[in-house]
Short mmCIF file of C-alpha atoms and ligand atoms in Angstrom, two decimals:
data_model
loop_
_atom_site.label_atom_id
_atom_site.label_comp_id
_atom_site.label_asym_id
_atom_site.label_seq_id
_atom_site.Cartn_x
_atom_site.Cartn_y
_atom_site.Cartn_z
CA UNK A 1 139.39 211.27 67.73
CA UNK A 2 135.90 210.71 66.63
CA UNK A 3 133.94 207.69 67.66
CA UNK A 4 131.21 206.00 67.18
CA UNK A 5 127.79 204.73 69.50
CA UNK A 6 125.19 202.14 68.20
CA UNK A 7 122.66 201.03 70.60
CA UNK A 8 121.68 197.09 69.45
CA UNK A 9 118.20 195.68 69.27
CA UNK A 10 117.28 197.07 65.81
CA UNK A 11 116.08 195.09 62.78
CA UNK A 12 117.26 197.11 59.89
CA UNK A 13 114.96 198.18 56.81
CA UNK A 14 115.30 199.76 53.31
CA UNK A 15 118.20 200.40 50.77
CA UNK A 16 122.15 200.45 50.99
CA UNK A 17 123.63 202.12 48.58
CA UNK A 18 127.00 200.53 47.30
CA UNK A 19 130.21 202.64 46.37
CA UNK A 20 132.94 202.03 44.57
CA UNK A 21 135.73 199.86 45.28
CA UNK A 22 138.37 200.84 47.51
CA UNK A 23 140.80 198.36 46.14
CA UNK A 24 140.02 199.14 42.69
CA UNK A 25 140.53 202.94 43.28
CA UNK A 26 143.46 202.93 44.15
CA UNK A 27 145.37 201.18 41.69
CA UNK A 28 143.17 202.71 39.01
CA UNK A 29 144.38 205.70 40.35
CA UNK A 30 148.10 204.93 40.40
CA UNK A 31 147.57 203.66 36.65
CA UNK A 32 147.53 207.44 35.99
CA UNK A 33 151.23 208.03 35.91
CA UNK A 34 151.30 205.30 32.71
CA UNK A 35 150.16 208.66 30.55
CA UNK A 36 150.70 212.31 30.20
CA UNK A 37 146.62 212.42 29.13
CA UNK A 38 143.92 212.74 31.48
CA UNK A 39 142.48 209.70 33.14
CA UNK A 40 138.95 210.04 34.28
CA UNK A 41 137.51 207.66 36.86
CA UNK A 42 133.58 207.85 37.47
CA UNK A 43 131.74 206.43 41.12
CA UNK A 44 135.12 207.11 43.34
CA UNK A 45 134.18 206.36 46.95
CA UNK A 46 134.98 209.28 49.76
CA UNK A 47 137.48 207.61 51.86
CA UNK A 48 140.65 208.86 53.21
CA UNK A 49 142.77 206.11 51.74
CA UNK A 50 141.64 208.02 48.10
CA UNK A 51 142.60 211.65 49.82
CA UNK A 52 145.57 210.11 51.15
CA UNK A 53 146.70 208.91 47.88
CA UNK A 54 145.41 212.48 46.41
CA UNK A 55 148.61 213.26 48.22
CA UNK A 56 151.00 211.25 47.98
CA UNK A 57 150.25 211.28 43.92
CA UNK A 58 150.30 215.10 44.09
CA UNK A 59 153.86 214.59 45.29
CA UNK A 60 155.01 212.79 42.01
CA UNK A 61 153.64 216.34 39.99
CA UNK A 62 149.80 215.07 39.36
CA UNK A 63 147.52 217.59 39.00
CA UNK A 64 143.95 215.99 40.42
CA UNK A 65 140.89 217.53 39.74
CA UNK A 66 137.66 216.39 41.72
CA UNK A 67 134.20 216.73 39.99
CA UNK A 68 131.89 219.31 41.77
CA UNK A 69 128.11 218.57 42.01
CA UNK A 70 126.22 218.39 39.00
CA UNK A 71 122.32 218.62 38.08
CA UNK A 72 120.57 216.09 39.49
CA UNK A 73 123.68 214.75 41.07
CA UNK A 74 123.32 212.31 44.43
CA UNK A 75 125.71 211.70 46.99
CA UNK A 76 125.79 208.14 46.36
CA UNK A 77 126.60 208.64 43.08
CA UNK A 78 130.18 208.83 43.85
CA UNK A 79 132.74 211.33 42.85
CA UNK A 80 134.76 211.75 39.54
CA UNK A 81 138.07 212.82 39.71
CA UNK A 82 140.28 213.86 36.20
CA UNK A 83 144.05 212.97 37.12
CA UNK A 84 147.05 214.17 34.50
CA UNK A 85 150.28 213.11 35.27
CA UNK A 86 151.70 214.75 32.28
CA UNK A 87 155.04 215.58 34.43
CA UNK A 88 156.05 213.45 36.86
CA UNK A 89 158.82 215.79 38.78
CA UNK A 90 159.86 213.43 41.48
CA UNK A 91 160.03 209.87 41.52
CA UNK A 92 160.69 209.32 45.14
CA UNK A 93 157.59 208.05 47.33
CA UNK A 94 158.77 209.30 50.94
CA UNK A 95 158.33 206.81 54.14
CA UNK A 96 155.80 209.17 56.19
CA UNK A 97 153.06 208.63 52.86
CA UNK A 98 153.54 205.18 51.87
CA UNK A 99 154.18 204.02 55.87
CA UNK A 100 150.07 205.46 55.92
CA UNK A 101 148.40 203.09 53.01
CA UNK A 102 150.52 200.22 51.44
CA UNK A 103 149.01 200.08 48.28
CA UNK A 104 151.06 203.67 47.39
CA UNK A 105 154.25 201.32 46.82
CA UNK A 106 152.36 199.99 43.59
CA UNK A 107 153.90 203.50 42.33
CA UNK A 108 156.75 201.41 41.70
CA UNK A 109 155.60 199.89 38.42
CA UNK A 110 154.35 202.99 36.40
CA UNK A 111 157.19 205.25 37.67
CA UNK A 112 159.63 202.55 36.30
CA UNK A 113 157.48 202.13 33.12
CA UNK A 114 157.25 205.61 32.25
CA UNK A 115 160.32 207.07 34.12
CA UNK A 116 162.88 204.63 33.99
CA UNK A 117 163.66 205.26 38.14
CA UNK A 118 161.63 204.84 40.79
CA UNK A 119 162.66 205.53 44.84
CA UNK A 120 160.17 204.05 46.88
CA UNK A 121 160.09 203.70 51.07
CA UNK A 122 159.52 200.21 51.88
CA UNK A 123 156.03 200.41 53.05
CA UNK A 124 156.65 198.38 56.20
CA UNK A 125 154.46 195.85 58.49
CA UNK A 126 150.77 197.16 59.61
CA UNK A 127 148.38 195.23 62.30
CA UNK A 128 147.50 192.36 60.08
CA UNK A 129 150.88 190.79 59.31
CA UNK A 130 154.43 191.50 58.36
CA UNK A 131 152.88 192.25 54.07
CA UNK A 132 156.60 192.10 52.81
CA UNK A 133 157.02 193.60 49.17
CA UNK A 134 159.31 190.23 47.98
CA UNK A 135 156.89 189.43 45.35
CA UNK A 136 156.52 193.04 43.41
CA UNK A 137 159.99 193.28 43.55
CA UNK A 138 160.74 190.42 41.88
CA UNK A 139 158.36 191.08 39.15
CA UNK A 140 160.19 194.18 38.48
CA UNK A 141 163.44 192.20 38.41
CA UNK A 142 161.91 189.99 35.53
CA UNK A 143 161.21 192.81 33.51
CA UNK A 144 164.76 194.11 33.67
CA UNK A 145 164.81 196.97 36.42
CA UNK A 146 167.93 197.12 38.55
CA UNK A 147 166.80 197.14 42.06
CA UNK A 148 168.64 197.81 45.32
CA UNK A 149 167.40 198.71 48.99
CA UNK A 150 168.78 201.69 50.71
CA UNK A 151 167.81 203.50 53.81
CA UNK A 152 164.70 201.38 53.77
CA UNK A 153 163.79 202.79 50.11
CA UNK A 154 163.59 200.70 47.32
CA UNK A 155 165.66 202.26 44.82
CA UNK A 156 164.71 200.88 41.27
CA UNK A 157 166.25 201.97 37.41
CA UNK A 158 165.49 200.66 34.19
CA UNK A 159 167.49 203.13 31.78
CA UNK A 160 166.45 201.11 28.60
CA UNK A 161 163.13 200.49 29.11
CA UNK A 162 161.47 197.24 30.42
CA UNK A 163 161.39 194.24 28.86
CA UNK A 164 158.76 191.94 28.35
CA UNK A 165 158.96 188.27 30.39
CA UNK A 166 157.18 185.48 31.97
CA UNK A 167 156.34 186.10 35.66
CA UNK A 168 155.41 183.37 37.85
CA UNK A 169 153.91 184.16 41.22
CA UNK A 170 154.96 181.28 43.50
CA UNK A 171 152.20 182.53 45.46
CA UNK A 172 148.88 184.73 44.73
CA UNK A 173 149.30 188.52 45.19
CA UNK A 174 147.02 191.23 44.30
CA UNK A 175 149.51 193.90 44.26
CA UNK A 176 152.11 191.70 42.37
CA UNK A 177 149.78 190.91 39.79
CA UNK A 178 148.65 194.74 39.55
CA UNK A 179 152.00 196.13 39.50
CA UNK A 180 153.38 193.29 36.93
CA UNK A 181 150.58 194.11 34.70
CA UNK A 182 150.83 198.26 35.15
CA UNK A 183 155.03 198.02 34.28
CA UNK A 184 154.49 195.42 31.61
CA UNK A 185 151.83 197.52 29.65
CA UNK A 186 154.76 199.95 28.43
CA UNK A 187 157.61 197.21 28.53
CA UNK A 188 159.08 196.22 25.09
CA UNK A 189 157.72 193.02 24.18
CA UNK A 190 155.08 190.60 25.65
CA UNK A 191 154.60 189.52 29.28
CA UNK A 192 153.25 186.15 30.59
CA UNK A 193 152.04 186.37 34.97
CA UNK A 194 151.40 182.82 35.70
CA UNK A 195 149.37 182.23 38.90
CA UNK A 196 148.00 185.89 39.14
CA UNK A 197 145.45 187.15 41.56
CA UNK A 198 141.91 186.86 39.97
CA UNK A 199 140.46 189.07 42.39
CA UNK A 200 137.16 191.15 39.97
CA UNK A 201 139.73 194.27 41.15
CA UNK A 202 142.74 193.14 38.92
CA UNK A 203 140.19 192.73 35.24
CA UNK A 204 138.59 196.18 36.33
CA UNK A 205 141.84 197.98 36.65
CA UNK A 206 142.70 195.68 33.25
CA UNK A 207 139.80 196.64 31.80
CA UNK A 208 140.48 200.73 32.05
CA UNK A 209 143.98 199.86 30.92
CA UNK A 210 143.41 198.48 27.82
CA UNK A 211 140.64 201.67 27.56
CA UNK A 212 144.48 203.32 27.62
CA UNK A 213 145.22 201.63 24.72
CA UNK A 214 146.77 198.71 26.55
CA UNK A 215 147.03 195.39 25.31
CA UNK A 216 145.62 192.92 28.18
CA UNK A 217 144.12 189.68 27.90
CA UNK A 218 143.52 186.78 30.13
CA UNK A 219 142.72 189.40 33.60
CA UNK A 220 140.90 187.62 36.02
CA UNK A 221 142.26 184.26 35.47
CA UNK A 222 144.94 182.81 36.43
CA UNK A 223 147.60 183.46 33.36
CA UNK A 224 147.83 187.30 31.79
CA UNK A 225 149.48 188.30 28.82
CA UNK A 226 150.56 191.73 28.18
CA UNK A 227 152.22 192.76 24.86
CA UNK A 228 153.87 195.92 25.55
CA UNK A 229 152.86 199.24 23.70
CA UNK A 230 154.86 202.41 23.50
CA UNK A 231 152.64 204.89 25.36
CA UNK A 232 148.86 204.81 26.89
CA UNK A 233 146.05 207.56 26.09
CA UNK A 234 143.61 209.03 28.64
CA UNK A 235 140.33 206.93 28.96
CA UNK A 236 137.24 207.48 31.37
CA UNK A 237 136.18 204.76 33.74
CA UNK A 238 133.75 203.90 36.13
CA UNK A 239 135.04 202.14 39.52
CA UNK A 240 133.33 198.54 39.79
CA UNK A 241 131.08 197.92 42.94
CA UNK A 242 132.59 197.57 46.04
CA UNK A 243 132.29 193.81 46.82
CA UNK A 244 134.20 193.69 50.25
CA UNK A 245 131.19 196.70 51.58
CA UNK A 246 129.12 194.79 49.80
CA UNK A 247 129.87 191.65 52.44
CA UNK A 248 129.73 194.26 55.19
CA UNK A 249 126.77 195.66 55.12
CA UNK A 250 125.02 191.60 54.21
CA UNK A 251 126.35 190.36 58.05
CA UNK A 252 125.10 193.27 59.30
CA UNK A 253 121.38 192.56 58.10
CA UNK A 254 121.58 189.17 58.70
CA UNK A 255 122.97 189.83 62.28
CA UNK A 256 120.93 192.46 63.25
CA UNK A 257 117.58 191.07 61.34
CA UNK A 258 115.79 192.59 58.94
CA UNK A 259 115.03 192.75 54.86
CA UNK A 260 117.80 195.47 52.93
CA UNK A 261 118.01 195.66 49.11
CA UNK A 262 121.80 196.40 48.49
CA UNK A 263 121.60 199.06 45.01
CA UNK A 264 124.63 199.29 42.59
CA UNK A 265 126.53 195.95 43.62
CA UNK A 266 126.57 192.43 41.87
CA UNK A 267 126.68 189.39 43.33
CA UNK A 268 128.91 187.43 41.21
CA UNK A 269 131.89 190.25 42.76
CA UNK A 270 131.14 187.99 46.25
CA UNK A 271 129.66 184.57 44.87
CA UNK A 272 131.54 182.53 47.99
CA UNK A 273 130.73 185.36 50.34
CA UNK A 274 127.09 185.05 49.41
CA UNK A 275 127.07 181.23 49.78
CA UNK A 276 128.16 181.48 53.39
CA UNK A 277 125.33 183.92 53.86
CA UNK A 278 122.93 181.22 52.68
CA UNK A 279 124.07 178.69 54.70
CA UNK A 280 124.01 180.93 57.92
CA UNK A 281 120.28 181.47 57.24
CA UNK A 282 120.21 184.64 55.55
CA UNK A 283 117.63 184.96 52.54
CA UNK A 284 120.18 186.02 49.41
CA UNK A 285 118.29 186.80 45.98
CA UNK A 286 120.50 188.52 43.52
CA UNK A 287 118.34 190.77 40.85
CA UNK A 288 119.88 192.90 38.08
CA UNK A 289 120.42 196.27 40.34
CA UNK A 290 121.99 194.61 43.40
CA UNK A 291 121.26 192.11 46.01
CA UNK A 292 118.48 191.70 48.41
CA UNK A 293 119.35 190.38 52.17
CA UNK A 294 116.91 189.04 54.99
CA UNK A 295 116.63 187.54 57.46
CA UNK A 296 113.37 187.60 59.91
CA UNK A 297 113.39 185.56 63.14
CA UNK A 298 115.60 182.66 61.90
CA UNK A 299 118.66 181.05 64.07
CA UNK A 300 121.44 181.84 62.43
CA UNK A 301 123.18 178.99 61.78
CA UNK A 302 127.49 177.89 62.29
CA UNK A 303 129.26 177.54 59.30
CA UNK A 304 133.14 176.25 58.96
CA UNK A 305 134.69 178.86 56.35
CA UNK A 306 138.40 179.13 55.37
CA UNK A 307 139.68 182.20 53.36
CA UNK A 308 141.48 182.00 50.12
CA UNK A 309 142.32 184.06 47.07
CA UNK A 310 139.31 184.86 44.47
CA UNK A 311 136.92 183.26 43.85
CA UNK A 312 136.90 182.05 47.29
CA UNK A 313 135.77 183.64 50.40
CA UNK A 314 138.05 186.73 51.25
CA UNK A 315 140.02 187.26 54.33
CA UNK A 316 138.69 191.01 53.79
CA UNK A 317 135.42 189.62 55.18
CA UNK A 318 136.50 187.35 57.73
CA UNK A 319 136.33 189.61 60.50
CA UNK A 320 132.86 190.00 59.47
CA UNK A 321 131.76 186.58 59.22
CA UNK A 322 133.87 186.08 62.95
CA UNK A 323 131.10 189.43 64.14
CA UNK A 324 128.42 187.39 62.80
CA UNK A 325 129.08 184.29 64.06
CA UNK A 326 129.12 184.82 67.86
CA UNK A 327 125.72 184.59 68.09
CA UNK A 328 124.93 181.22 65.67
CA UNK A 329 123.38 178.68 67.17
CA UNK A 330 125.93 176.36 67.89
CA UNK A 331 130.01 176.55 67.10
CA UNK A 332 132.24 177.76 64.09
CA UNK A 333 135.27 177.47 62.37
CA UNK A 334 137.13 180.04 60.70
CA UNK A 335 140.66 179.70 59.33
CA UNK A 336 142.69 182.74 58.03
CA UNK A 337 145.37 181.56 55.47
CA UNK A 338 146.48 184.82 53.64
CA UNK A 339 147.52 187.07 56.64
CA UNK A 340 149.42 185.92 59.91
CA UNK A 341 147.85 188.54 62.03
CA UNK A 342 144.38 188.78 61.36
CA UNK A 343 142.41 188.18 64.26
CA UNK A 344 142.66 191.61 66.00
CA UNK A 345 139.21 191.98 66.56
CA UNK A 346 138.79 188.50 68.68
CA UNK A 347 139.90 190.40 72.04
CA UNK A 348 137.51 193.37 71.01
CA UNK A 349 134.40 190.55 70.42
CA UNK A 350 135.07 189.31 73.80
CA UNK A 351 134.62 192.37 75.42
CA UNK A 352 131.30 192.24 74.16
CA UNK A 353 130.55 188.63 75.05
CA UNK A 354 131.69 186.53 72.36
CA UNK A 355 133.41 183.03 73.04
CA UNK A 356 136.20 182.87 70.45
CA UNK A 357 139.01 180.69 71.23
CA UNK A 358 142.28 180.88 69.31
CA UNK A 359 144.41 177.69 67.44
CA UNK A 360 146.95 179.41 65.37
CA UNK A 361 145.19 180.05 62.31
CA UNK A 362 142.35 178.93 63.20
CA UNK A 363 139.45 180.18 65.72
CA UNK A 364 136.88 178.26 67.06
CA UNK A 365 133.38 180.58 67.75
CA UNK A 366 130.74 179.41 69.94
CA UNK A 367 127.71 180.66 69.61
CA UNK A 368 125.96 182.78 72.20
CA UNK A 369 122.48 183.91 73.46
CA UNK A 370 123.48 187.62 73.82
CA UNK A 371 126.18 190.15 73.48
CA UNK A 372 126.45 192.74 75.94
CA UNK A 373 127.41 196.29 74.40
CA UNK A 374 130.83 197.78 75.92
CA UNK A 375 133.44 200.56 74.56
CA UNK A 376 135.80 198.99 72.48
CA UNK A 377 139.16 199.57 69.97
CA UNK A 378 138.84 199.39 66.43
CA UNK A 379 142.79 197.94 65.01
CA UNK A 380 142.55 197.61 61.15
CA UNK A 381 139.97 198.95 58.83
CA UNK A 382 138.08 195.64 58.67
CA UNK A 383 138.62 194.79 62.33
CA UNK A 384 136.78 198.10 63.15
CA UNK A 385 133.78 197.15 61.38
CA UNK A 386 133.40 193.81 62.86
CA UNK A 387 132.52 195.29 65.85
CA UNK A 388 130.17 197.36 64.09
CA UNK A 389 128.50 194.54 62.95
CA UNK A 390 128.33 193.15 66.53
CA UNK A 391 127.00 196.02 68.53
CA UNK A 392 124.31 195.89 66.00
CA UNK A 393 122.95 192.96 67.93
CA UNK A 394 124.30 193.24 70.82
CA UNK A 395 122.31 195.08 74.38
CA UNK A 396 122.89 198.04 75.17
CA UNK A 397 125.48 200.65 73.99
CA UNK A 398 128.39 199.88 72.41
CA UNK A 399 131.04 202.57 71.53
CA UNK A 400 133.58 202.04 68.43
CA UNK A 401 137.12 204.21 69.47
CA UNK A 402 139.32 205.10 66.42
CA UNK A 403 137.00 205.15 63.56
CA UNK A 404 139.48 206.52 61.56
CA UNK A 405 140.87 203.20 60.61
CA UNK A 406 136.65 202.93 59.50
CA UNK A 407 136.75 206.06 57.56
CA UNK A 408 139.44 204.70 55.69
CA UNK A 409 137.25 201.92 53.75
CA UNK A 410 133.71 202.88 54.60
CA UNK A 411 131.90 205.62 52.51
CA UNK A 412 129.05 207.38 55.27
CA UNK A 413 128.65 203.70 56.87
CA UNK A 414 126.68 205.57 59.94
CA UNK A 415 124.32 207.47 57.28
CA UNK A 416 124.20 204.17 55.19
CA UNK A 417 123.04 201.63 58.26
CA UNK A 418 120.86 205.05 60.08
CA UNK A 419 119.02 205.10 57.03
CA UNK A 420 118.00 201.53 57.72
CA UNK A 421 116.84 202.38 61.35
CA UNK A 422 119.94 201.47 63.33
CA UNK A 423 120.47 203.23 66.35
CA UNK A 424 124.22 204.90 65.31
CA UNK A 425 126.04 208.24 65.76
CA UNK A 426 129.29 209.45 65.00
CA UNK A 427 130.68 211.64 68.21
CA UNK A 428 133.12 214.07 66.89
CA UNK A 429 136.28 214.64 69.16
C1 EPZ B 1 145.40 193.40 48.73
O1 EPZ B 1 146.53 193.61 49.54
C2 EPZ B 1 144.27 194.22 49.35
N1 EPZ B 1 144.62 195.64 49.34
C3 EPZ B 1 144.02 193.73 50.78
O2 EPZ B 1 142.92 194.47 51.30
C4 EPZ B 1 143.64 192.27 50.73
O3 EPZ B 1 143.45 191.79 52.04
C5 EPZ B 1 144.75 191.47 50.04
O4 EPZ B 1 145.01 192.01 48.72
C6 EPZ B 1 144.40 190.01 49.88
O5 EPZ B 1 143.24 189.88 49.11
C7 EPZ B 1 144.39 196.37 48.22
O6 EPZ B 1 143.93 195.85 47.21
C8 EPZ B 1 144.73 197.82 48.28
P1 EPZ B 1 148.58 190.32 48.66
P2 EPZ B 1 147.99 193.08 49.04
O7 EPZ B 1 149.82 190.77 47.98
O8 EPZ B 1 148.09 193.20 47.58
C9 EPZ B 1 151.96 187.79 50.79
C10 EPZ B 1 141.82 195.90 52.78
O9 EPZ B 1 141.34 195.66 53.88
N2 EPZ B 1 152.92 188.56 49.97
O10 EPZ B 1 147.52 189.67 47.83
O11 EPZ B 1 149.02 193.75 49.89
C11 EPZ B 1 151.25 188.66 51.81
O12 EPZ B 1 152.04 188.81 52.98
C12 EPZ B 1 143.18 195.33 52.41
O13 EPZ B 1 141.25 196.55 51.87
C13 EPZ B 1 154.26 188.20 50.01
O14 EPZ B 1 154.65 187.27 50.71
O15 EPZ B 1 147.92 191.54 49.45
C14 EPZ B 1 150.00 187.89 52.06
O16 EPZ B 1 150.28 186.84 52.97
C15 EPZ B 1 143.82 194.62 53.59
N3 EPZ B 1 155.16 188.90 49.25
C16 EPZ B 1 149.69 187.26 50.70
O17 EPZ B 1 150.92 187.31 49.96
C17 EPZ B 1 154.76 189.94 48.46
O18 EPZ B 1 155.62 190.52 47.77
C18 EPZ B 1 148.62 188.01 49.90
O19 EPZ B 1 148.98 189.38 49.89
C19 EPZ B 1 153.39 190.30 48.43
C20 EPZ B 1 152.49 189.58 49.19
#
């Protein structure tokens, strides 16, 4: 199992290049089985949550071609990958894929849209919370699929079709409001989602939907409407920025010190995100090909953050801002509201030196002069790059175990912060 050392102390220096969204990829990518035609997506990051899902679409009868290197090409250009689903020859998504990456359970919609059945394993609980499936199941139920659970599958027919109606999300959800949009495209008639997730994910996927000849208006806000159509086209699309890596790689220049131009991002993907940055210290200036971080010899200062749904600041950055904030001068408050779980990494930061203490939802972070570098346990793919962020400052050698759970959101993150002159290598076995 590889893992990974950084030595702290170094200021970092130079560019970042930005990949594509994760959590734009993969529904984009699921949004394939809408058509029999060819869906090409442009600036696909290399993770193993995309080969995963490689798989577990492969199993439904895509074919999945991945673009080889071209003239010119760079590495950070992202890969392409041309995905027909022309037959779908099974409809069942087994336990032992979808129990890897949640987000394969949003097969649910298009297999019910285009198909008519769908068998899908529950996708079960994972390190941040319990992330029941309640929600997307309803929204199926509105649109007129029969749903039952058996054997912990979610067995799902609509032998007429779907039919369009009004959803309303008593809460926000990300993959309720993807999969209500993806089944409602081909559903007969129109579909309201009240309260839907305005994450900049939901209009992108929107966005290469209605590309497919979907009819989608109102994405990003808080009320969609979807008039169904009777069949999508093939389209080519390129994956927005990844805002969440975007965040990342920020606290890490502001904790470790330094002056990095982040290249092929946009700052209104992370507006809150970036705010917080400012009022820790950091120097923030947005310009048209990315974002430019510093910060040289200031304190960093405590800030009181709480996460929320978009446009507010994400819980995928919290463990982040928790890294950054052990050594502000003086004490912080951070309060998770979307998962119940989510504070993995505060044993981890301890072993390093951090003073975190623990209220529920809320943790209180006192600043400290210095963190001492020690091996520790990455949990959940944001988790593990928390402590990242904090050996990056802290003295001495710290070593990251189980950076697969990095690998699975983090394109080359120990090329992308080397290249800036931190003191990291991956050690293979
Ligand atoms: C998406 O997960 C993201 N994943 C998560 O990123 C992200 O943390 C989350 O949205 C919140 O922004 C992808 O996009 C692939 P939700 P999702 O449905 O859709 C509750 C990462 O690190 N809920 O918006 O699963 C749920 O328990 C991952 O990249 C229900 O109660 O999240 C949570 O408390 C981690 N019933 C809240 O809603 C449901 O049916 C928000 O969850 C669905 C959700």
């Amino acid at each position: 199992m590889d893992r990974i050392r950084i030595v702290g102390g170094r200021r970092l220096e130079g560019t970042i290049p930005i990949s594509g969204a994760k959590n734009a990829t993969l529904p984009l990518m699921i949004a394939s089985l809408l058509t029999k035609d060819t869906l090409i997506l442009d600036n696909v990051p290399r993770l193993a949550d995309v080969s995963l899902l490689q798989r577990i679409l492969g199993n439904h009868g895509v074919d999945i071609m991945v673009g080889g290197k071209r003239p010119g090409g760079k590495l950070d250009d992202g890969q392409t990958l041309h995905i027909s689903a022309a037959n779908i020859v099974d409809t069942t998504a087994p336990y032992e894929l979808v129990s890897k990456m949640r987000a394969s359970f949003w097969v649910l919609a298009p297999l019910l849209a285009r198909i008519g059945e769908a068998r899908v394993s529950m996708p079960g609980g994972c390190a941040i919370g319990t992330r029941p499936v309640d929600l997307l199941i309803m929204a199926m139920q509105r649109l007129g699929a029969q749903i039952e659970i058996d054997g912990g599958y979610v067995v799902a027919r609509a032998p007429r079709g779907l039919k369009g109606a009004e959803i309303v999300f008593p809460k926000v959800t990300v993959g309720g409001t993807h999969t209500a949009i993806m089944a409602a495209t081909l559903a007969d008639g129109s579909t309201l989602i009240e309260n839907a997730a305005r994450e900049p994910e939901i209009a992108d996927v929107a966005l290469c939907l209605n590309k497919m000849g979907a009819r989608i208006s109102g994405a990003g806000t808080r009320r969609i409407v979807v008039d169904g159509v009777g069949k999508l086209s093939g389209a080519r699309h390129a994956v927005l920025p990844d805002r969440i890596e975007t965040g990342t790689y920020a606290m890490a220049v502001a904790m470790a010190g330094g002056d990095v131009f982040l290249q092929n991002t946009r700052a209104d993907l992370l507006q809150a995100a970036l705010d917080v940055l400012t009022r820790t210290g950091a120097a923030v200036t947005p310009t048209n090909q990315g974002i430019r971080i510093a910060r040289n010899g200031a304190d960093l200062r405590p800030v009181d953050v709480t996460t929320a749904p978009f446009p507010e600041f994400p819980t995928d950055l919290q463990a982040q801002l928790m890294a950054l904030m052990t050594r502000a001068r003086g004490t912080s408050q951070i309060v998770e509201t979307i998962f119940e779980n989510r504070f993995m990494h505060v044993q981890e930061l301890a072993r390093l030196g951090a003073r975190i203490q623990l209220h529920g939802e809320r943790a209180t972070i006192e600043g400290v002069e210095r963190l001492t570098g020690a091996p520790v346990m990455a949990t959940d793919l944001r988790a593990s790059v928390s402590l990242v962020i904090a050996a990056l400052a802290a003295e001495g050698e710290t070593l990251v175990n189980r950076v697969y759970h990095l690998d699975r959101g983090f394109e080359r993150l120990e090329e992308k912060l080397g290249r800036c002159g931190a003191a990291i290598e991956r050690l293979s076995g």
